[in-house]
Coordinates of C-alpha atoms in Angstrom, one line a residue:
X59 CA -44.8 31.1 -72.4
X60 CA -41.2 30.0 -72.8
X61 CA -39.0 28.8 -69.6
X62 CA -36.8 31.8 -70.5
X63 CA -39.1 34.4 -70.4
X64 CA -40.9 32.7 -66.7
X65 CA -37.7 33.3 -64.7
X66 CA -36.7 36.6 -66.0
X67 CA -35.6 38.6 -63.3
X68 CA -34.9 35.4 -60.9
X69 CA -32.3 34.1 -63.3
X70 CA -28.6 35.0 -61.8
X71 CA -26.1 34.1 -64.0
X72 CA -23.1 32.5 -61.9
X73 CA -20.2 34.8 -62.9
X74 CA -22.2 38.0 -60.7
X75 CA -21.9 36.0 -58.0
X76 CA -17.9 36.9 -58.3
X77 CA -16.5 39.8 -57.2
X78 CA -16.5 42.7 -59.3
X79 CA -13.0 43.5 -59.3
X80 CA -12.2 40.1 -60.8
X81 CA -10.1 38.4 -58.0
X82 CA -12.1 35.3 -58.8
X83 CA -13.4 34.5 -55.1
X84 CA -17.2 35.4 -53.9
X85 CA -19.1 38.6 -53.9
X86 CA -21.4 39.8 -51.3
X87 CA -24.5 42.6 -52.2
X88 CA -23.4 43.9 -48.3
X89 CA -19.8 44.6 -49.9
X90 CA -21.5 46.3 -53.3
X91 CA -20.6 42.9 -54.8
X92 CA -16.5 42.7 -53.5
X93 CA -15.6 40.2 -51.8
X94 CA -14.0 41.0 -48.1
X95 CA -10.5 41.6 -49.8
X96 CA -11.3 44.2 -52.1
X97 CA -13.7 45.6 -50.4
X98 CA -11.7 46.4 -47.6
X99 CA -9.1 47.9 -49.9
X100 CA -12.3 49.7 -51.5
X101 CA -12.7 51.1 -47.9
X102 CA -9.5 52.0 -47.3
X103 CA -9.3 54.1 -50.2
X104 CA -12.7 55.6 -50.0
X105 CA -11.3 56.3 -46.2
X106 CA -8.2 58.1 -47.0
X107 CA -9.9 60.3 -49.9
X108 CA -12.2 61.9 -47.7
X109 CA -9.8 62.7 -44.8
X110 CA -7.3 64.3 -47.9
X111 CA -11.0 66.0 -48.6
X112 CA -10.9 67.2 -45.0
X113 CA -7.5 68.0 -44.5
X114 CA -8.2 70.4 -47.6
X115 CA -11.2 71.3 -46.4
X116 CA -10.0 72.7 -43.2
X117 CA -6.6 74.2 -45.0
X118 CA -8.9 76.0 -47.3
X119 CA -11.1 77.5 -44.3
X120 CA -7.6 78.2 -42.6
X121 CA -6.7 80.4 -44.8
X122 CA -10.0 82.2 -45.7
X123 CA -10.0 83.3 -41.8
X124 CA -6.4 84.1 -41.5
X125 CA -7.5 86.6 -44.6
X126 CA -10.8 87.9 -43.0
X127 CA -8.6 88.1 -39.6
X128 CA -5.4 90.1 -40.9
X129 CA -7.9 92.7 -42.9
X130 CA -9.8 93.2 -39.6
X131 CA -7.0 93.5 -37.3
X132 CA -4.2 96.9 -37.2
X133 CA -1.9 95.5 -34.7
X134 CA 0.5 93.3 -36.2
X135 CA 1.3 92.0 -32.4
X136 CA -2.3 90.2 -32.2
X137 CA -2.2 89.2 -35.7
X138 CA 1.0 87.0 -34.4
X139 CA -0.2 85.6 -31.0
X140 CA -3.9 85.3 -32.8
X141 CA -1.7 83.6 -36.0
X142 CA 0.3 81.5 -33.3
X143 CA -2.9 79.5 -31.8
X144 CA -4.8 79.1 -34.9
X145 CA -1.3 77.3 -36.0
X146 CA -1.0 75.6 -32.7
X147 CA -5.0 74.7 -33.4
X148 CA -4.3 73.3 -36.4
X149 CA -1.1 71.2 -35.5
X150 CA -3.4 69.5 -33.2
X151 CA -6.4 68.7 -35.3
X152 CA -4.0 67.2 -38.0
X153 CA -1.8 65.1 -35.0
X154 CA -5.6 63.9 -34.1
X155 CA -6.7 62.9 -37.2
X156 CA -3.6 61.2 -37.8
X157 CA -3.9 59.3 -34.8
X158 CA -7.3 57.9 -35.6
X159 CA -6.8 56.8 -39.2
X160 CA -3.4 55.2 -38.4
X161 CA -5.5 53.5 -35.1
X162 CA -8.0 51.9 -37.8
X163 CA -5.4 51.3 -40.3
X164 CA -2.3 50.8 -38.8
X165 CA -0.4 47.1 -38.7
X166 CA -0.9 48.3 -34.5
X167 CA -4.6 47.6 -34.3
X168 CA -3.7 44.2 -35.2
X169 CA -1.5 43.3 -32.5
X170 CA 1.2 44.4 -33.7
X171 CA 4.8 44.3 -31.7
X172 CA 5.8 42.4 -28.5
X173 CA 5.9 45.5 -26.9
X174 CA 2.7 46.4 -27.3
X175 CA 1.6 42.4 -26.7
X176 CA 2.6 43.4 -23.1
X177 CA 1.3 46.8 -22.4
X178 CA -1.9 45.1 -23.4
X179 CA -1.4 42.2 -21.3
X180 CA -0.9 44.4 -18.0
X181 CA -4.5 46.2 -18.6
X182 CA -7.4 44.5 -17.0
X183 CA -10.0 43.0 -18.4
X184 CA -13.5 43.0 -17.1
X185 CA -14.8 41.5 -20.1
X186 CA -12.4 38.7 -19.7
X187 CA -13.1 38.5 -16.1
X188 CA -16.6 38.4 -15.8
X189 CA -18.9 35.2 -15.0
X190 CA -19.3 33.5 -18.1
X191 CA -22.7 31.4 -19.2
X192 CA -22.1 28.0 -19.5
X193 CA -21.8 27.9 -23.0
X194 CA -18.7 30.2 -22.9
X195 CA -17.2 28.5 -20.0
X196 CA -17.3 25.1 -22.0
X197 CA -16.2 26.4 -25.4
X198 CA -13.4 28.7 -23.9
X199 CA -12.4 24.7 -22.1
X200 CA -12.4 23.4 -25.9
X201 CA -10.7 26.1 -27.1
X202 CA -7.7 25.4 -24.6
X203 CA -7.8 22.0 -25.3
X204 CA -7.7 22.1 -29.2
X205 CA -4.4 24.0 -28.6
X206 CA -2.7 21.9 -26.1
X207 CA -2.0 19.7 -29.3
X208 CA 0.0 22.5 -31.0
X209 CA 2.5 22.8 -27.9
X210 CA 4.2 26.3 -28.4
X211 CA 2.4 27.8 -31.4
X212 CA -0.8 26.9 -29.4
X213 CA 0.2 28.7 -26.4
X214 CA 1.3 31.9 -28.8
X215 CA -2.3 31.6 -30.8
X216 CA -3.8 31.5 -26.9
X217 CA -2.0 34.4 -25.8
X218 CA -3.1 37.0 -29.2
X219 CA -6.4 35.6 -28.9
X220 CA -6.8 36.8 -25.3
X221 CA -5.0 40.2 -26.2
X222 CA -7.2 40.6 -29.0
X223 CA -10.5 40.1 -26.8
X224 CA -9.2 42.6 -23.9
X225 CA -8.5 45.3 -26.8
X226 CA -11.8 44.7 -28.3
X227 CA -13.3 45.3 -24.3
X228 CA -12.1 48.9 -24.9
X229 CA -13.4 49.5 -28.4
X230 CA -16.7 49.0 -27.7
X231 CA -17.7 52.3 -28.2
X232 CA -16.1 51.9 -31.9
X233 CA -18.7 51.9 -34.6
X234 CA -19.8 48.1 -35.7
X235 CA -17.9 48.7 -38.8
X236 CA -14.9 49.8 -37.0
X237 CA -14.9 46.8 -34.9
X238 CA -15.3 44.6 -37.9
X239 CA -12.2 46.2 -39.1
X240 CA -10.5 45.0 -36.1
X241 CA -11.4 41.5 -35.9
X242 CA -11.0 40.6 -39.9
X243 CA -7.2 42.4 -39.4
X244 CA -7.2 40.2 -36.6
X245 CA -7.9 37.1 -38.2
X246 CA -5.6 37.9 -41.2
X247 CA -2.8 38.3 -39.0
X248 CA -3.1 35.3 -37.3
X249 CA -2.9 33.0 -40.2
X250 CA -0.3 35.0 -41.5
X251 CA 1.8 34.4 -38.4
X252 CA 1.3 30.9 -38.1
X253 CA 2.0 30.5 -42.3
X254 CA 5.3 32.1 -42.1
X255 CA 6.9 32.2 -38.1
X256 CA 4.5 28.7 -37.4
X257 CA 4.6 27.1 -40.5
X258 CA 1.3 25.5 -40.1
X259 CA 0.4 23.4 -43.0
X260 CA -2.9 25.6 -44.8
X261 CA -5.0 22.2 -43.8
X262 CA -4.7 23.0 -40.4
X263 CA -4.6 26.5 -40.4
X264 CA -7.7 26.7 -41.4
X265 CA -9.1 24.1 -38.4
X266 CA -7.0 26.3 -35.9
X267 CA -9.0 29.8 -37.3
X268 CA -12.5 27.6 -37.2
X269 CA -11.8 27.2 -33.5
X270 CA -10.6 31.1 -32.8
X271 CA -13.6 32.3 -34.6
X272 CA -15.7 30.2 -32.4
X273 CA -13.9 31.2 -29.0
X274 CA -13.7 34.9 -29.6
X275 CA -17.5 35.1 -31.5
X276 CA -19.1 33.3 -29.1
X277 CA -17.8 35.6 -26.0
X278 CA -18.4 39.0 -28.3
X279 CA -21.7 37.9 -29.6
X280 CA -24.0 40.1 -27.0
X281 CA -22.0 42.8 -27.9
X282 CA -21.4 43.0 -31.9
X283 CA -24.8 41.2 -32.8
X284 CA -27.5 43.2 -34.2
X285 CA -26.0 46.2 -31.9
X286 CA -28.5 49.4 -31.0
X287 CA -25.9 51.9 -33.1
X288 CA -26.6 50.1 -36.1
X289 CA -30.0 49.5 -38.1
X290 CA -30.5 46.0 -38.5
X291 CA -33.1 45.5 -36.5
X292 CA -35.3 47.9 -38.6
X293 CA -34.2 46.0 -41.6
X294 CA -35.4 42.9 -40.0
X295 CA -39.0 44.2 -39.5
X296 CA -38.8 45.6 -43.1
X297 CA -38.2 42.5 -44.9
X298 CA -40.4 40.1 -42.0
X299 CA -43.5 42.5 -43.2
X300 CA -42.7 42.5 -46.8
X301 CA -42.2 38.5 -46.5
X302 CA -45.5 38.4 -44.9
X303 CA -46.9 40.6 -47.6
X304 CA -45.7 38.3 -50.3
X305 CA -47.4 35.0 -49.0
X306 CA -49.4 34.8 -51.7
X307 CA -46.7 33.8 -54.0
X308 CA -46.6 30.5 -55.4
X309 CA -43.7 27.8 -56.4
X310 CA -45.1 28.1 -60.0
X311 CA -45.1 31.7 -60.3
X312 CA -40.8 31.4 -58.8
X313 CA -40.6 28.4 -61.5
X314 CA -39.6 26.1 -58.5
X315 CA -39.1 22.7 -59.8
X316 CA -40.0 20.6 -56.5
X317 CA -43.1 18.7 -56.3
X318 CA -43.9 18.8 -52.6
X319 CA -46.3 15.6 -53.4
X320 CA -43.7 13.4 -53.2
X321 CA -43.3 12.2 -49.6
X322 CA -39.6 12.6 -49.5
X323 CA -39.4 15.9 -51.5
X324 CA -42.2 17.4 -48.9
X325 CA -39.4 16.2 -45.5
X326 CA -36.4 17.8 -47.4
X327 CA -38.1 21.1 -48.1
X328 CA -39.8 20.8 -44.2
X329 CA -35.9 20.2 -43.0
X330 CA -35.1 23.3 -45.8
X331 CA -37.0 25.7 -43.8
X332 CA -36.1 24.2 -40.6
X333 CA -32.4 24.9 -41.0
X334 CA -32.8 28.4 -42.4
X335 CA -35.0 29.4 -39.1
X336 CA -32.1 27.5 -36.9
X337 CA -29.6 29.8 -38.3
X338 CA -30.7 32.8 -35.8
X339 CA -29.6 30.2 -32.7
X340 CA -26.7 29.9 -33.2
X341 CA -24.1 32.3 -32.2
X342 CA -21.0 31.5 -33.9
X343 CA -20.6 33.1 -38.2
X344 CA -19.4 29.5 -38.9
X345 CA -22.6 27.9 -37.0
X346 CA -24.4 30.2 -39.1
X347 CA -23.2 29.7 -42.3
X348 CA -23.3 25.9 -41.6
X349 CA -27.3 26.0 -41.3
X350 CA -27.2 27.8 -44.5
X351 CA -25.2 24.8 -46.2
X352 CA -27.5 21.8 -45.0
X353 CA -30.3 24.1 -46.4
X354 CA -29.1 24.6 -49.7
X355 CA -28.3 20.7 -50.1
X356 CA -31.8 19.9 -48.7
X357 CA -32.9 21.9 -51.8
X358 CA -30.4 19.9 -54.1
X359 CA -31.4 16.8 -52.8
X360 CA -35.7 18.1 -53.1
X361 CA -34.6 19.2 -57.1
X362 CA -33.1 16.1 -57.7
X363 CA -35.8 13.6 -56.4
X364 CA -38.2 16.0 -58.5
X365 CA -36.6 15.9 -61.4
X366 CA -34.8 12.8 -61.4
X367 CA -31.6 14.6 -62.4
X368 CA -28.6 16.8 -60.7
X369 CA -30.4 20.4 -59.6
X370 CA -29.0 22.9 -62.0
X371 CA -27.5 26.6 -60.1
X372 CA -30.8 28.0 -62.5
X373 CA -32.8 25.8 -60.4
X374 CA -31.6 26.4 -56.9
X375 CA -31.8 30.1 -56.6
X376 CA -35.8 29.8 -57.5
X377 CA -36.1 27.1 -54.8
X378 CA -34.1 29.1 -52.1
X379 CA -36.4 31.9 -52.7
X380 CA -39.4 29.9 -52.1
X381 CA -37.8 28.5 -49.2
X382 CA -37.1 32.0 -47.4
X383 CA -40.9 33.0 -48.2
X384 CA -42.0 30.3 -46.9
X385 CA -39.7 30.0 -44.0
X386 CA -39.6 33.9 -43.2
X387 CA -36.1 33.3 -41.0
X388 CA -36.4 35.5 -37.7
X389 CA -33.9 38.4 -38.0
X390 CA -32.9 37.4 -41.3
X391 CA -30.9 40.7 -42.0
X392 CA -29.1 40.7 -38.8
X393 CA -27.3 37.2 -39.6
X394 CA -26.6 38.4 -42.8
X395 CA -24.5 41.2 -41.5
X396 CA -23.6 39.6 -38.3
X397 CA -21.8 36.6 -40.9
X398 CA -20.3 39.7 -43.5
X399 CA -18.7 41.5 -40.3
X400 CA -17.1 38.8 -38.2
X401 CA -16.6 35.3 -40.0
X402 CA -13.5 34.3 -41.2
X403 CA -12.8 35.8 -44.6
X404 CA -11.8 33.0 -46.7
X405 CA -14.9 30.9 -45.5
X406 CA -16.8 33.8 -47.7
X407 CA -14.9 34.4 -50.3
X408 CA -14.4 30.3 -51.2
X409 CA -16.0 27.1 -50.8
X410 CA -19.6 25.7 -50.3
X411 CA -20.2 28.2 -47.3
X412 CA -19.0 31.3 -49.5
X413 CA -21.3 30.3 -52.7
X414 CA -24.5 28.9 -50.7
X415 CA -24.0 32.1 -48.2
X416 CA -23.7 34.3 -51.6
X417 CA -27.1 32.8 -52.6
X418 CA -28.8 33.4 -49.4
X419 CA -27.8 37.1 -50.3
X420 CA -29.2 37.5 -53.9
X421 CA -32.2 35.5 -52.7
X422 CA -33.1 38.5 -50.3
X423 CA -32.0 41.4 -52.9
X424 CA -34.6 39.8 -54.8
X425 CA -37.4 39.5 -52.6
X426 CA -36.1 43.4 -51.4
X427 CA -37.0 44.7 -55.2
X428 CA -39.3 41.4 -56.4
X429 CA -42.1 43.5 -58.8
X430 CA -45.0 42.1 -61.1
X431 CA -42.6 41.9 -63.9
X432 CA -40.7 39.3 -62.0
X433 CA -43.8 37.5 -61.3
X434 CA -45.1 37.8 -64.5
X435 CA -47.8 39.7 -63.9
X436 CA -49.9 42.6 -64.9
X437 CA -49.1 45.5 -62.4
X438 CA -52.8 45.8 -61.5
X439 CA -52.8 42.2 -60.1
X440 CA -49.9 42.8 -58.3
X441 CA -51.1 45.3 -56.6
X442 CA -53.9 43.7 -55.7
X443 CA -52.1 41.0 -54.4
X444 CA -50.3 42.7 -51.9
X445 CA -52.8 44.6 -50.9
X446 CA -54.3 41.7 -50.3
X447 CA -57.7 42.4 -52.2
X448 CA -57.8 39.5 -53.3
X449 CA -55.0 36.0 -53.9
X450 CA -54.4 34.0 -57.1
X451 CA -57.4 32.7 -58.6
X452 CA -57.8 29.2 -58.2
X453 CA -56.9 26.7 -61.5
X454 CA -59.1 24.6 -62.8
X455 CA -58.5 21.4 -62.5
X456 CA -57.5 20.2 -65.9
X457 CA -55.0 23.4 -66.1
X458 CA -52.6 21.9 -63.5
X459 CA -49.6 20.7 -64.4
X460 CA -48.3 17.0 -63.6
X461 CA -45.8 18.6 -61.0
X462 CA -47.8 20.4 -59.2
X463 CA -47.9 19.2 -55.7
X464 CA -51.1 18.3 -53.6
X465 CA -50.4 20.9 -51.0
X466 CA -50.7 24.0 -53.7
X467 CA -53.8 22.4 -55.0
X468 CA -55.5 21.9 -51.5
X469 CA -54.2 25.6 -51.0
X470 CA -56.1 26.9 -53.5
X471 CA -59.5 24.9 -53.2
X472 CA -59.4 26.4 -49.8
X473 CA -58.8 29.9 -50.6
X474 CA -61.8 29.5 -53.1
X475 CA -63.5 28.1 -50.2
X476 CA -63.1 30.5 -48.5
X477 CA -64.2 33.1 -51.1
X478 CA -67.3 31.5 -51.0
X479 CA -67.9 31.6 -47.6
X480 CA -67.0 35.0 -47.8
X481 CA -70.2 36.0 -50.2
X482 CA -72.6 34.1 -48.0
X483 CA -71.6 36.2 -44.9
X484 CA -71.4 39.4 -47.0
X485 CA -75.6 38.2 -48.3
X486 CA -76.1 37.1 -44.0
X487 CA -75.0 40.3 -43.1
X488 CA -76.9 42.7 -45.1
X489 CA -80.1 40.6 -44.5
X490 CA -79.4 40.8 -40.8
X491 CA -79.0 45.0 -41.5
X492 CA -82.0 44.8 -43.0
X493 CA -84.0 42.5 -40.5
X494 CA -82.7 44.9 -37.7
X495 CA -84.3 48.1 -39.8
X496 CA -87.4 46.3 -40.4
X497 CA -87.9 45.6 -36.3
X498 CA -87.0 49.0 -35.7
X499 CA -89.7 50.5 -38.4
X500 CA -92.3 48.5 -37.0
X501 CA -91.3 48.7 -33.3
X502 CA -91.8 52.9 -34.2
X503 CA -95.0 52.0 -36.3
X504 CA -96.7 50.2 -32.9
X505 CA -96.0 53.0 -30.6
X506 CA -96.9 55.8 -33.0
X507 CA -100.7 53.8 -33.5
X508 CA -101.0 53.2 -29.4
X509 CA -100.3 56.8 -29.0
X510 CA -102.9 57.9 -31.7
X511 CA -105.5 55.2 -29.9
X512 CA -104.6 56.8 -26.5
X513 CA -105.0 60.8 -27.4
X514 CA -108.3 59.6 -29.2
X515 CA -109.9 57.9 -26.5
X516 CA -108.5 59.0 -23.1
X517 CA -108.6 57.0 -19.5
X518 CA -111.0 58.5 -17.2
X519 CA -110.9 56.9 -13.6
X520 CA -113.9 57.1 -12.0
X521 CA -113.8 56.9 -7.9
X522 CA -115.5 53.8 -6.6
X523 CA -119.7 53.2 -5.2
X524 CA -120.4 53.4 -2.0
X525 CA -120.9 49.4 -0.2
X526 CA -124.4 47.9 -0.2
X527 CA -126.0 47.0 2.3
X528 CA -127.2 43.7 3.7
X529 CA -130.6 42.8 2.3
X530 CA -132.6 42.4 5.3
X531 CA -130.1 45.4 7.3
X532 CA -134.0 47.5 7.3
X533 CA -136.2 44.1 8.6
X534 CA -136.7 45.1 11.7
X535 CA -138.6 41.7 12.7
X536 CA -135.4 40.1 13.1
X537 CA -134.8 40.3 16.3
X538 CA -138.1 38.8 17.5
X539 CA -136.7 35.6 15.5
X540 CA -135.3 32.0 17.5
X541 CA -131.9 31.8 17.7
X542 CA -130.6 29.2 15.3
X543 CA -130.8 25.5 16.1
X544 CA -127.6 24.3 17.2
X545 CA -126.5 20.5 16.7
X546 CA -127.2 17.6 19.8
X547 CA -125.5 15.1 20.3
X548 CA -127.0 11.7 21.4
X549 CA -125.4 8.8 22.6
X550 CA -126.6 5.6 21.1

């Protein structure tokens, strides 16, 4: 079997990982392959064709019931009060949805004008004023800190930051996507402002939006994380149970070239799996997506001690795959939308973060939709597998190959083990079955023959003689007798 044909269907060749539109930066499966630029202009349009769809909708209907009302009606004087609200009715449902798409789409919902800076600093803020946990109370202090050094265009960036996090207290009832919207228009104005009014060197802008990402995530994190409105927490138990189904996958049937025998091979891919699960502690998309980068170059550095050469992108994506199976990250789904909706956009759509976070992403699609063809395997096995019937048979051991590692070996003497173990309880149980019928059988056999003996010969109880009497009770010479001798005592 040629390489080629083992990693068909695991193979990604690196120019999908782009967006589809062509705009050279990262795609994301969650964006239907855009990245967050196109995407959101993807949105946009797909936004404003269906409320043109509605608006015709509703004219359409308009019209078919000013018709139906006109042929039922004689007096023109209702038809014109009854034509007068339906156009008032109308004027209003327009003026309404106007409002909402210019609220999600507007240059307003991204803190637009000084005077609206102020109307939204006079409203209070409960969210702003509540008790904060320790952790927000000491990264709000860093937060003021890191800005102190920028003097005036850290005391602007301090002021929209708070604006920004009272207006979000009030769109809480928005959807999840809605309030994504927000904070992405958010961040794009920001470093828009301090390029142009500021001008912030790029460098530095791009320190200065770490730090407001971290201040406002970590206070809205409750809040926008795996919320109840949305479904992420069903499409965290759907892929934890279909990770837990595939367990019985193996690094050779993923092509994974790391040998876990090697001592220093076996710590990276431990520390692998340790930084993937460490990804669901932290609370900021940047934390996140930094636990997802010291994975990935644990699995580099694991390739390259393998192989003794520089890990190849045709090598890594097998290896990450292995390393989420193995790992099975706690609410794996939820960080993955929780980083699409709320980090900074040009973290995903460039860089290390954006192409090992891009990974991460085609490494679940493919577990989502991973078949027997992937595996290479005859559908019957597969099946078998997950149903867990039966695992992979053990290989003899002649058949392994020189990297395979002692931990896969040992993995699969014990499942044969095991099988063993499994025949002679199968055997132990049946005899015991059969031990228990035979003690019943003859436990029935006994009574049945004790009952025959009894009916056959039956107890008869017989009341008891009468006493004898003494031998001599008719000598009637006894009384002329001596008494008996009784003992003396002398006294020598």
């Amino acid at each position: 079997m040629s390489l080629k044909s083992e990693r068909r269907g695991i193979h990604v060749d690196q120019s999908e990982l782009l967006c589809k539109k062509g705009c050279g930066y990262y795609g994301n499966p969650a964006w239907q392959g855009f990245c967050s630029k196109c995407w959101r202009e993807e949105y946009h349009k797909a936004r404003q064709k269906q409320i043109q769809e509605d608006w015709e909708l509703a004219e359409r209907l308009q019209r078919e019931e000013e018709e139906a009302f006109a042929s039922s009606q004689s007096s023109q004087g209702a038809q014109s009060l009854t034509f007068s609200k339906f156009e008032e009715k109308k004027t209003n449902e327009k003026t309404r949805k106007v409002t909402t798409v210019k609220k999600f789409f507007s240059a307003s919902s991204r803190v637009g004008s000084k005077k609206a800076e102020i109307q939204e600093a006079k409203a209070p803020s409960p969210s702003i004023n509540r008790q904060t946990s320790i952790e927000t109370d000491r990264v709000s202090k860093e937060f003021i800190e890191f800005l102190k050094t920028f003097h005036k265009t850290g005391q602007e960036i301090y002021k929209q930051t708070k604006l920004f996090l009272e207006a979000m207290h009030y769109k809480r009832d928005l959807s999840i996507e809605e309030q994504s919207e927000c904070t992405q228009d958010f961040y794009q104005t920001v470093a828009e402002r301090m390029q142009t009014r500021g001008k912030v060197p790029p460098e530095r802008v791009e320190k200065i939006m770490d730090q407001i990402e971290k201040y406002i995530m970590t206070r809205l994190y409750k809040y926008v994380f795996c919320p109840e409105t949305t479904d992420d927490e069903k499409k965290d138990l759907a892929i934890q149970k279909r990770i837990r189904a595939l367990h019985w996958v193996t690094p050779q049937m993923l092509c994974v070239p790391v040998n876990e025998e090697i001592p220093e091979v076996s710590d990276m891919v431990v520390k692998a799996i340790t930084d993937i699960i460490e990804m669901d502690s932290k609370r900021v998309p940047r934390d996140k997506l930094a636990c997802i980068t010291k994975c990935s170059k644990h699995i580099f550095n694991a390739i390259k001690v393998t192989k003794n050469e520089p890990a190849s992108a045709d090598d890594f994506l097998p290896t990450l795959i292995y390393i989420v199976l193995k790992g099975n990250p706690p609410r794996l789904q939820s960080n993955i939308q929780y980083i699409t909706r709320f980090c900074n956009p040009s973290r995903l759509m460039t860089g290390e973060d954006g192409y090992y976070f891009t990974n991460l992403c085609c490494a679940v699609a493919f577990i989502e939709k991973l078949d027997a063809q992937s595996l290479n395997l005859s559908q019957e096995d597969f099946d078998r597998y997950m149903s867990g019937q039966t695992s992979p048979r053990k290989q003899e051991s002649e058949n392994w190959s020189p990297d395979a590692c002692l931990g896969v070996k040992q993995m699969y003497k014990n499942l044969d083990l095991l099988s063993q173990l499994n025949e002679r309880q199968e055997r132990i149980m049946n005899e015991a079955k059969k031990l228990e019928k035979d003690l019943i059988d003859w436990t029935d056999g006994i009574a049945r023959e004790v009952q025959d003996i009894v009916e056959k010969y039956p107890l008869e109880i017989k009341p008891p003689n009468q006493s004898l009497a003494a031998i001599d009770s008719e000598n009637v010479e006894n009384d002329k007798l001596p008494p008996p001798l009784q003992p003396q005592v002398y006294a020598g």
